[in-house]
Coordinates of C-alpha atoms in Angstrom, one line a residue:
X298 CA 174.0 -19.0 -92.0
X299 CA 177.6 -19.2 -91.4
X300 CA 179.9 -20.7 -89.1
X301 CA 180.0 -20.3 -85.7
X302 CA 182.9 -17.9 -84.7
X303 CA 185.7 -20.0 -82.5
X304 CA 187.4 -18.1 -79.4
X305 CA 189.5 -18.7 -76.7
X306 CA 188.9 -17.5 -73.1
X307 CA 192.1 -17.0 -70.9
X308 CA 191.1 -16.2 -67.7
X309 CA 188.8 -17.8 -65.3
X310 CA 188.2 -15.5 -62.6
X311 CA 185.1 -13.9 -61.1
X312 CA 183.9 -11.8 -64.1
X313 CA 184.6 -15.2 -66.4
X314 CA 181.0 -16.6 -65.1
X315 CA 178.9 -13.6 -66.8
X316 CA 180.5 -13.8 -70.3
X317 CA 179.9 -17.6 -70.2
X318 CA 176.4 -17.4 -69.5
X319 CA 175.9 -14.9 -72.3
X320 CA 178.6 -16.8 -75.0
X321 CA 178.2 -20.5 -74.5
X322 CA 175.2 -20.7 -75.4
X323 CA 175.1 -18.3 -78.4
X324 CA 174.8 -19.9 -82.0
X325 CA 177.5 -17.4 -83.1
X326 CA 179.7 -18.5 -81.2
X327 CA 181.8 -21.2 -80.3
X328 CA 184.0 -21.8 -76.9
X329 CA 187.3 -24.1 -78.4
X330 CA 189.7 -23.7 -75.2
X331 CA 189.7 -22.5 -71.8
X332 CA 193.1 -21.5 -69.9
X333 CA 194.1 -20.0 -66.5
X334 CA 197.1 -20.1 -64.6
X335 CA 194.8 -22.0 -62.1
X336 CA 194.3 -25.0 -63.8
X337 CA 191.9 -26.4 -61.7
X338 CA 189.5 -23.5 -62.9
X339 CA 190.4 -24.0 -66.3
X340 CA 189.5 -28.2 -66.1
X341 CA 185.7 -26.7 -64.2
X342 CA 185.4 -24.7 -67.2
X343 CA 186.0 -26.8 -69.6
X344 CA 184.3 -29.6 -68.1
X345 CA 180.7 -27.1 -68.5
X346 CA 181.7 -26.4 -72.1
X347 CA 180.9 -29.3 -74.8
X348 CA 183.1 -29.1 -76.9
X349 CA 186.2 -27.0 -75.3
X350 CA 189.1 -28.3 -74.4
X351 CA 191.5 -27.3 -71.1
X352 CA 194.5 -25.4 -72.7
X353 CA 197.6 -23.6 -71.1
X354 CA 198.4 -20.4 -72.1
X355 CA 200.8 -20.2 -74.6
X356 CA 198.7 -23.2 -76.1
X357 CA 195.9 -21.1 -76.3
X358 CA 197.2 -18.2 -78.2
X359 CA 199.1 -20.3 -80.5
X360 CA 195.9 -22.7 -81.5
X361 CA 195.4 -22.5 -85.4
X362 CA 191.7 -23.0 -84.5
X363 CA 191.3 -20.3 -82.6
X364 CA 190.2 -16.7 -84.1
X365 CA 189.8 -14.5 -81.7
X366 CA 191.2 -14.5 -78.0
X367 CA 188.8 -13.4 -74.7
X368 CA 191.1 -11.6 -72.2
X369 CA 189.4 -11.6 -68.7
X370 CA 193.2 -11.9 -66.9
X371 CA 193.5 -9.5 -64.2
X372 CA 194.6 -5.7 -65.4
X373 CA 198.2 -6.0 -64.9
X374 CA 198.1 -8.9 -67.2
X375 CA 195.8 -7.3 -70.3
X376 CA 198.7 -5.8 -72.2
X377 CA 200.8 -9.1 -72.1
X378 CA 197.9 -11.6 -73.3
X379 CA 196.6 -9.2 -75.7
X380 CA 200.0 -8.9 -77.2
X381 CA 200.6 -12.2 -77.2
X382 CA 197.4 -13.1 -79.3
X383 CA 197.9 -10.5 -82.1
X384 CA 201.3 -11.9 -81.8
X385 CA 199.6 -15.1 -84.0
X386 CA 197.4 -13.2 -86.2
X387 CA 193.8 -13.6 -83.9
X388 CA 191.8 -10.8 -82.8
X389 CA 191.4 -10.1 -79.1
X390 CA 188.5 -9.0 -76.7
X391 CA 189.6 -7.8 -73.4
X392 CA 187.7 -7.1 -70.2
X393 CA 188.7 -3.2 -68.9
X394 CA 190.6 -1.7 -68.9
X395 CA 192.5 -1.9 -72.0
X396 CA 196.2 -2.4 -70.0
X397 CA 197.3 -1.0 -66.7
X398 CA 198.9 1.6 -68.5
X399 CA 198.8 3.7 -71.3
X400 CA 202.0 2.9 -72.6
X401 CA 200.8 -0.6 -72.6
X402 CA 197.4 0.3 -74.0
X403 CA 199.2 2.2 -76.8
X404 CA 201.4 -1.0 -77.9
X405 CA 198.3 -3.2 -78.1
X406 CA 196.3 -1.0 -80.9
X407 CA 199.6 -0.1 -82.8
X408 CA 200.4 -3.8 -82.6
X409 CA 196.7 -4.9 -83.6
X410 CA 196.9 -2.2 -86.4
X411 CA 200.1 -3.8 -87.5
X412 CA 199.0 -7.3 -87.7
X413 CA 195.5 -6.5 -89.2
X414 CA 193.4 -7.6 -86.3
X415 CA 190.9 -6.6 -84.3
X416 CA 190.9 -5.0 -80.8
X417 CA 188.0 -4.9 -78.7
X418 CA 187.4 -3.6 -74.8
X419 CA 184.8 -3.9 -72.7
X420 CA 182.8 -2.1 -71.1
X421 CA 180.0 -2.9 -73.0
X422 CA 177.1 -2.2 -70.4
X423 CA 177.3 1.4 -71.8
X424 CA 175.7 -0.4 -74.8
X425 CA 172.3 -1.4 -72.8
X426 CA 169.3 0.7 -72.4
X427 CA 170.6 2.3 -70.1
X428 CA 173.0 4.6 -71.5
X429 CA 171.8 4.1 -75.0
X430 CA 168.2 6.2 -74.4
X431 CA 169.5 8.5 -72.9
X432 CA 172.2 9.1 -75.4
X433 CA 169.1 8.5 -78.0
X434 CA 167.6 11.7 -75.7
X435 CA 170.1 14.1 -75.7
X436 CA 170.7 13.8 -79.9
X437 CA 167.1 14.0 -80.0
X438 CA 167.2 17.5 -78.1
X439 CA 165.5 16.6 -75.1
X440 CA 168.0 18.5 -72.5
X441 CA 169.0 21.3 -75.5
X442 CA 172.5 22.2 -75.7
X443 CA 174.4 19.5 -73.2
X444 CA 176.3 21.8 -70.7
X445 CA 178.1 19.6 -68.5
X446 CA 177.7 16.5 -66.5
X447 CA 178.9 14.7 -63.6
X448 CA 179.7 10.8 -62.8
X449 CA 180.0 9.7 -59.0
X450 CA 181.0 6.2 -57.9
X451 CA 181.4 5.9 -54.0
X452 CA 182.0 2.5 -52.9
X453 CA 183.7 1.5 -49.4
X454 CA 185.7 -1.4 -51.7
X455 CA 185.8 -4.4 -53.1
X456 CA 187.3 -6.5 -50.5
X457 CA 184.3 -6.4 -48.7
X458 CA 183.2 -9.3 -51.8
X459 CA 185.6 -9.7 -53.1
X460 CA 187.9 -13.1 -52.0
X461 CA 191.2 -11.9 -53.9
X462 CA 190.9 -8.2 -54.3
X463 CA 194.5 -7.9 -54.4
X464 CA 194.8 -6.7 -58.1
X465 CA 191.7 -3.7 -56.7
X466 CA 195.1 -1.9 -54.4
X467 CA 198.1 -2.7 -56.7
X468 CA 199.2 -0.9 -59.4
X469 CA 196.8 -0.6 -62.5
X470 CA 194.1 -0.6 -59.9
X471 CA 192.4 1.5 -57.8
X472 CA 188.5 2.5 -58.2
X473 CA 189.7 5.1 -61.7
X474 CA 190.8 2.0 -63.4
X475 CA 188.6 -0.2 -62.0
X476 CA 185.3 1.8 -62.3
X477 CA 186.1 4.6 -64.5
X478 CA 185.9 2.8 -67.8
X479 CA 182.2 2.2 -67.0
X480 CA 181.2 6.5 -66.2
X481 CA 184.0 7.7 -69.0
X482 CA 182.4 5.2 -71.7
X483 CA 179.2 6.2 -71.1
X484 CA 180.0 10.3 -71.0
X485 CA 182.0 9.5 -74.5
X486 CA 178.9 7.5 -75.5
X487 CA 177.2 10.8 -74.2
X488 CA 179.1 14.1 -75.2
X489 CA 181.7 12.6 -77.1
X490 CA 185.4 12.4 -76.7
X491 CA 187.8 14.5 -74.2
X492 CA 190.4 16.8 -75.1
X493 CA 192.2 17.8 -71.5
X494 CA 191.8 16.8 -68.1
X495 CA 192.7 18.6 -64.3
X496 CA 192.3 15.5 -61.4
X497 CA 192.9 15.4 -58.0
X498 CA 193.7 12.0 -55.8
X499 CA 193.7 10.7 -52.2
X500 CA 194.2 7.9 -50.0
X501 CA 192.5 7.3 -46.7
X502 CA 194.3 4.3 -45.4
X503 CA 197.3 1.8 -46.1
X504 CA 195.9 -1.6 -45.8
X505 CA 192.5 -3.4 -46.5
X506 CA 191.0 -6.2 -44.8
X507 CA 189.4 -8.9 -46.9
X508 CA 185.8 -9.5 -45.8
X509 CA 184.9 -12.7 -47.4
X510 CA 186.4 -16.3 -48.6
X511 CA 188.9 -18.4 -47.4
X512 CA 191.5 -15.8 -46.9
X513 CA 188.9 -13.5 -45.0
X514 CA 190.6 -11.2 -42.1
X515 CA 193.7 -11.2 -44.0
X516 CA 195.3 -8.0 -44.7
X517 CA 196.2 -6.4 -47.6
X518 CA 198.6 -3.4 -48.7
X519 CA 197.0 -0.4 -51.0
X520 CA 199.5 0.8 -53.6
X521 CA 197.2 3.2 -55.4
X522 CA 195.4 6.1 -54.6
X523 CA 191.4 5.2 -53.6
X524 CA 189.9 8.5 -54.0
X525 CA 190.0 9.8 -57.4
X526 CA 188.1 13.2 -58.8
X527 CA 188.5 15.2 -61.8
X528 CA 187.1 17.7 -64.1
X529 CA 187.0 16.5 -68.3
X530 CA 186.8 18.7 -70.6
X531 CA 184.6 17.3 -73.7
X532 CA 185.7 18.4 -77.3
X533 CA 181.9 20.2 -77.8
X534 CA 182.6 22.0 -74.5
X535 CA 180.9 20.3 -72.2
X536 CA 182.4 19.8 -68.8
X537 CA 182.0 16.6 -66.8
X538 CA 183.2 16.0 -63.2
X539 CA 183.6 12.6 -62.1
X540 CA 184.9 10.7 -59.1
X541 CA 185.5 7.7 -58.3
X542 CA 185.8 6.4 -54.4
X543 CA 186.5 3.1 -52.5
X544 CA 186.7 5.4 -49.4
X545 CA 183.3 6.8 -49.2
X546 CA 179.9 4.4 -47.6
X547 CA 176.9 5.7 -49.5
X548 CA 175.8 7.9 -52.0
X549 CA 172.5 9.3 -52.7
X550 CA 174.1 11.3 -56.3
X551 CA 172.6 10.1 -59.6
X552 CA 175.5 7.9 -60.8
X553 CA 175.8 9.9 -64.0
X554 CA 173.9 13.7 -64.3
X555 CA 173.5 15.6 -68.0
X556 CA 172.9 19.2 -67.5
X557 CA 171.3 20.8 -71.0
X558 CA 170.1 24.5 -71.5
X559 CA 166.7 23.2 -71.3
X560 CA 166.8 20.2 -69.2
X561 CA 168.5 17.6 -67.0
X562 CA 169.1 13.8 -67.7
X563 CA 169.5 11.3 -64.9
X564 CA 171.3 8.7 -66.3
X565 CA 171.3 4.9 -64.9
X566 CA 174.8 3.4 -63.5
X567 CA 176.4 2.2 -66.5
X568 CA 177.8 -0.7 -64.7
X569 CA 174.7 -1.8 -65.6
X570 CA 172.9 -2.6 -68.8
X571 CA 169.1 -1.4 -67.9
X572 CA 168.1 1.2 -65.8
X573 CA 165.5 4.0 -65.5
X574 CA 166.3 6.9 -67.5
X575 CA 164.6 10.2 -66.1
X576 CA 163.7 13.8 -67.3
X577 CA 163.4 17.0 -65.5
X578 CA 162.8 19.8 -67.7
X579 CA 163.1 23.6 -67.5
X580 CA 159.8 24.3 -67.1
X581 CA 158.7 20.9 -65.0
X582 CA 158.1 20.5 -61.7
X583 CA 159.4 16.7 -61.1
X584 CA 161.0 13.9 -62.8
X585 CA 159.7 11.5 -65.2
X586 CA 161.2 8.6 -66.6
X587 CA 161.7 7.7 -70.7
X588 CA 160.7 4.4 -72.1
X589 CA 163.7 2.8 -73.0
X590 CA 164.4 4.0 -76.7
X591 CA 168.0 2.3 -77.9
X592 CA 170.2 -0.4 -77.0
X593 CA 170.7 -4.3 -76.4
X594 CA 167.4 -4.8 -74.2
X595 CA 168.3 -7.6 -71.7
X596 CA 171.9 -7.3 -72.4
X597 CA 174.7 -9.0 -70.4
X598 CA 178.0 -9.4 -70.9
X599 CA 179.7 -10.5 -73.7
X600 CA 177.0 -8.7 -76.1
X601 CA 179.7 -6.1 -76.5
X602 CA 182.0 -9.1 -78.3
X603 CA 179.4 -10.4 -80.6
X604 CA 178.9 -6.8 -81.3
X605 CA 182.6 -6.7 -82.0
X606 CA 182.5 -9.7 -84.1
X607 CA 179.8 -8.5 -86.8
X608 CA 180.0 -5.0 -86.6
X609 CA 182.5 -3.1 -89.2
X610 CA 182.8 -0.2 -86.3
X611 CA 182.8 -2.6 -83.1
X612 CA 181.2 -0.2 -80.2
X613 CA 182.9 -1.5 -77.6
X614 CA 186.7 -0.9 -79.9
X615 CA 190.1 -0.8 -79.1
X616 CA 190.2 3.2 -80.3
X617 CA 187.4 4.5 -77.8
X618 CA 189.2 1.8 -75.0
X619 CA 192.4 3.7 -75.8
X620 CA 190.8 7.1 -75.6
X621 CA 189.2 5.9 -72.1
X622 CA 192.5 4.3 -70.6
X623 CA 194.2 7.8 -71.7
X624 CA 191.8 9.8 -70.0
X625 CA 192.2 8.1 -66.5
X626 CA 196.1 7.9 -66.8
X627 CA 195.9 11.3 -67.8
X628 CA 193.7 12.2 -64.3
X629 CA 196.5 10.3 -62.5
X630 CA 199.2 12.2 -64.0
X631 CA 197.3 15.7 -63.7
X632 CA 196.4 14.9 -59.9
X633 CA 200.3 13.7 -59.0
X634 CA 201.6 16.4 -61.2
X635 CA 199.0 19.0 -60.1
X636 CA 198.3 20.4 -63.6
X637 CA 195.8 20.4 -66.5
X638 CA 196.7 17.4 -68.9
X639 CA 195.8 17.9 -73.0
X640 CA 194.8 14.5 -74.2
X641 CA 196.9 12.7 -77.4
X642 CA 194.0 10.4 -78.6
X643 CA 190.5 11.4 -79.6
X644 CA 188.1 8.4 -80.5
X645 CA 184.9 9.1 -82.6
X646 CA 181.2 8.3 -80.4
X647 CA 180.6 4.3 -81.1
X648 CA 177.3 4.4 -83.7
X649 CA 174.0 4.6 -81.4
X650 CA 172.4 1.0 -80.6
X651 CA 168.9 1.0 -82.1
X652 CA 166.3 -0.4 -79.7
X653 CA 167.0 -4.5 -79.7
X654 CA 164.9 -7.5 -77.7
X655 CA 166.9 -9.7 -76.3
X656 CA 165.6 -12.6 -78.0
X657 CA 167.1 -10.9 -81.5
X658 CA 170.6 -10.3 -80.4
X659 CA 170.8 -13.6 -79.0
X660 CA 169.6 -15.4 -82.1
X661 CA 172.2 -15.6 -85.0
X662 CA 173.6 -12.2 -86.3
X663 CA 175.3 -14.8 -89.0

């Protein structure tokens, strides 16, 4: 058995709550500081953590004790604390996307690569059974030769929920860089990586009213364009169409389709871990659905980091987070520039998930 790997957790936001639950009480792992530039959230965290002490910022990435750095800031914000911890020699896991921009994204491998430390990026639902048995089914030849795909995310918005959706409207947001890195991990995770890209983008209204919470009613500007589709073209020629809406209601669409030469995959939303996988093939007559085959059964997250910190090739890495933040920037571009886009980065599939209980990746991986 070894020790118990000591991080550092700067943000305490909405998202912080689900890592928590999955982290504090791992054996792996062990919660040293908390930080936020709330620090009444920070002193509630800490206060639920034996053992973890309330911490500014700077503090945090400066500890000696500290070896690796949980970003779960907002997006506009990734670049900076990432930076910062690599800055003093400590690896970093950062909630998606990578950085707000691509630029930013860039500077945060090449600096990590520098240094000699690590770089991991959520998401790591893609890593569930979700995504994983179907991935396991389309190596396996279920669906024959994968021909293309498509990824829909329609959502009216987040400020319906959310009590600060703010950061959803501004710059680096938007439901591409919000959502996207769940549907364009998983069709990596699927097909493999993207070589060019042709997007279009919309807008349907200039403000937002926020639904819920103490600042419910209020109204809120939109900086960024809320309806987002594309076409991406896969290096083994597969074509995948994606979009991404908070202007839309409903949606009865599979949240990701694989079209094959002798079948069609219906693929579970990869915001989620679990999910029914189903199978209609070229000579069927309905769906059925797979017994889940691969992947972290039960996960949550934060599996995705203890995957980063034992693995050799983390899944959930800073190269495929890189390639993923690329790809949507590159959408952007293509849809304001109205022209294909070739992609600069590549990023090799993550290594499949074998099939995993719950109860084994949450014992010790020590």
């Amino acid at each position: 058995m070894g020790d118990a790997h000591r991080i550092g957790i700067v943000g305490l936001g909405f998202i912080s709550r689900a890592y928590l639950d999955t982290l504090a009480p791992h054996p792996d792992v062990e919660i040293v500081a908390v930080a936020d530039l709330d620090g009444s959230r920070a002193q509630a965290a800490a206060q639920q953590l034996p053992g973890a002490r309330q911490s500014s910022v700077e503090a945090l990435l400066e500890a000696p004790d500290i070896q690796t750095v949980l970003n779960l800031t907002t997006p506009a914000a990734h670049a900076d604390i990432a930076l910062g911890a690599i800055g003093h020699g400590k690896h970093v896991y950062t909630e998606k996307p990578l950085a707000d921009t691509f630029a930013g994204g860039q500077a945060v491998v090449d600096a990590a690569t520098k240094a000699g430390t690590r770089v991991g990026c959520a998401p790591d639902t893609v890593l569930g059974t979700g995504t994983q048995t179907a991935r396991a089914a389309i190596d396996k030849g279920l669906v024959g030769r994968p021909l293309a795909a498509q990824a829909v995310m329609v959502t009216p918005g987040h400020e319906r929920w959310h009590p600060h959706p703010d950061f959803y409207y501004a710059q680096g947001g938007g439901p591409l860089l919000d959502m996207g890195p769940y549907y364009i991990s998983a069709l990596v995770q699927l097909l493999g990586p993207v070589r060019a890209v042709t997007g279009a983008a919309a807008r349907l209204r200039g403000t937002r009213v926020i639904g819920s919470g103490p600042r419910q009613g209020e109204r809120i500007a939109v900086e960024v364009d809320t309806h987002v589709s594309g076409v991406l073209e896969h290096d083994n020629g597969a074509l995948s169409t994606l979009t991404t809406s908070f202007d839309g209601v409903a949606t009865t669409a599979a949240p990701i389709e694989v079209h094959g030469e002798t079948g069609t995959l219906a693929v579970p939303d990869p915001n989620h871990f679990d999910g029914q996988v189903r199978h209609f093939p070229l000579d069927g007559t309905d769906w059925h659905a797979l017994e889940p085959s691969a992947g972290y059964a039960g996960g949550s997250r934060g599996v995705g980091l203890l995957d980063f910190l034992h693995g050799e090739r983390p899944r959930a890495g800073g190269e495929l987070a890189l390639h993923v933040l690329e790809t949507m920037t590159a959408l952007l571009r293509s849809a304001a520039e109205g022209h294909r886009v070739t992609l600069g980065t590549t990023a090799a599939r993550p290594s499949p998930v074998p099939l995993t209980p719950a109860e084994a990746w949450k014992a010790s991986w020590l």
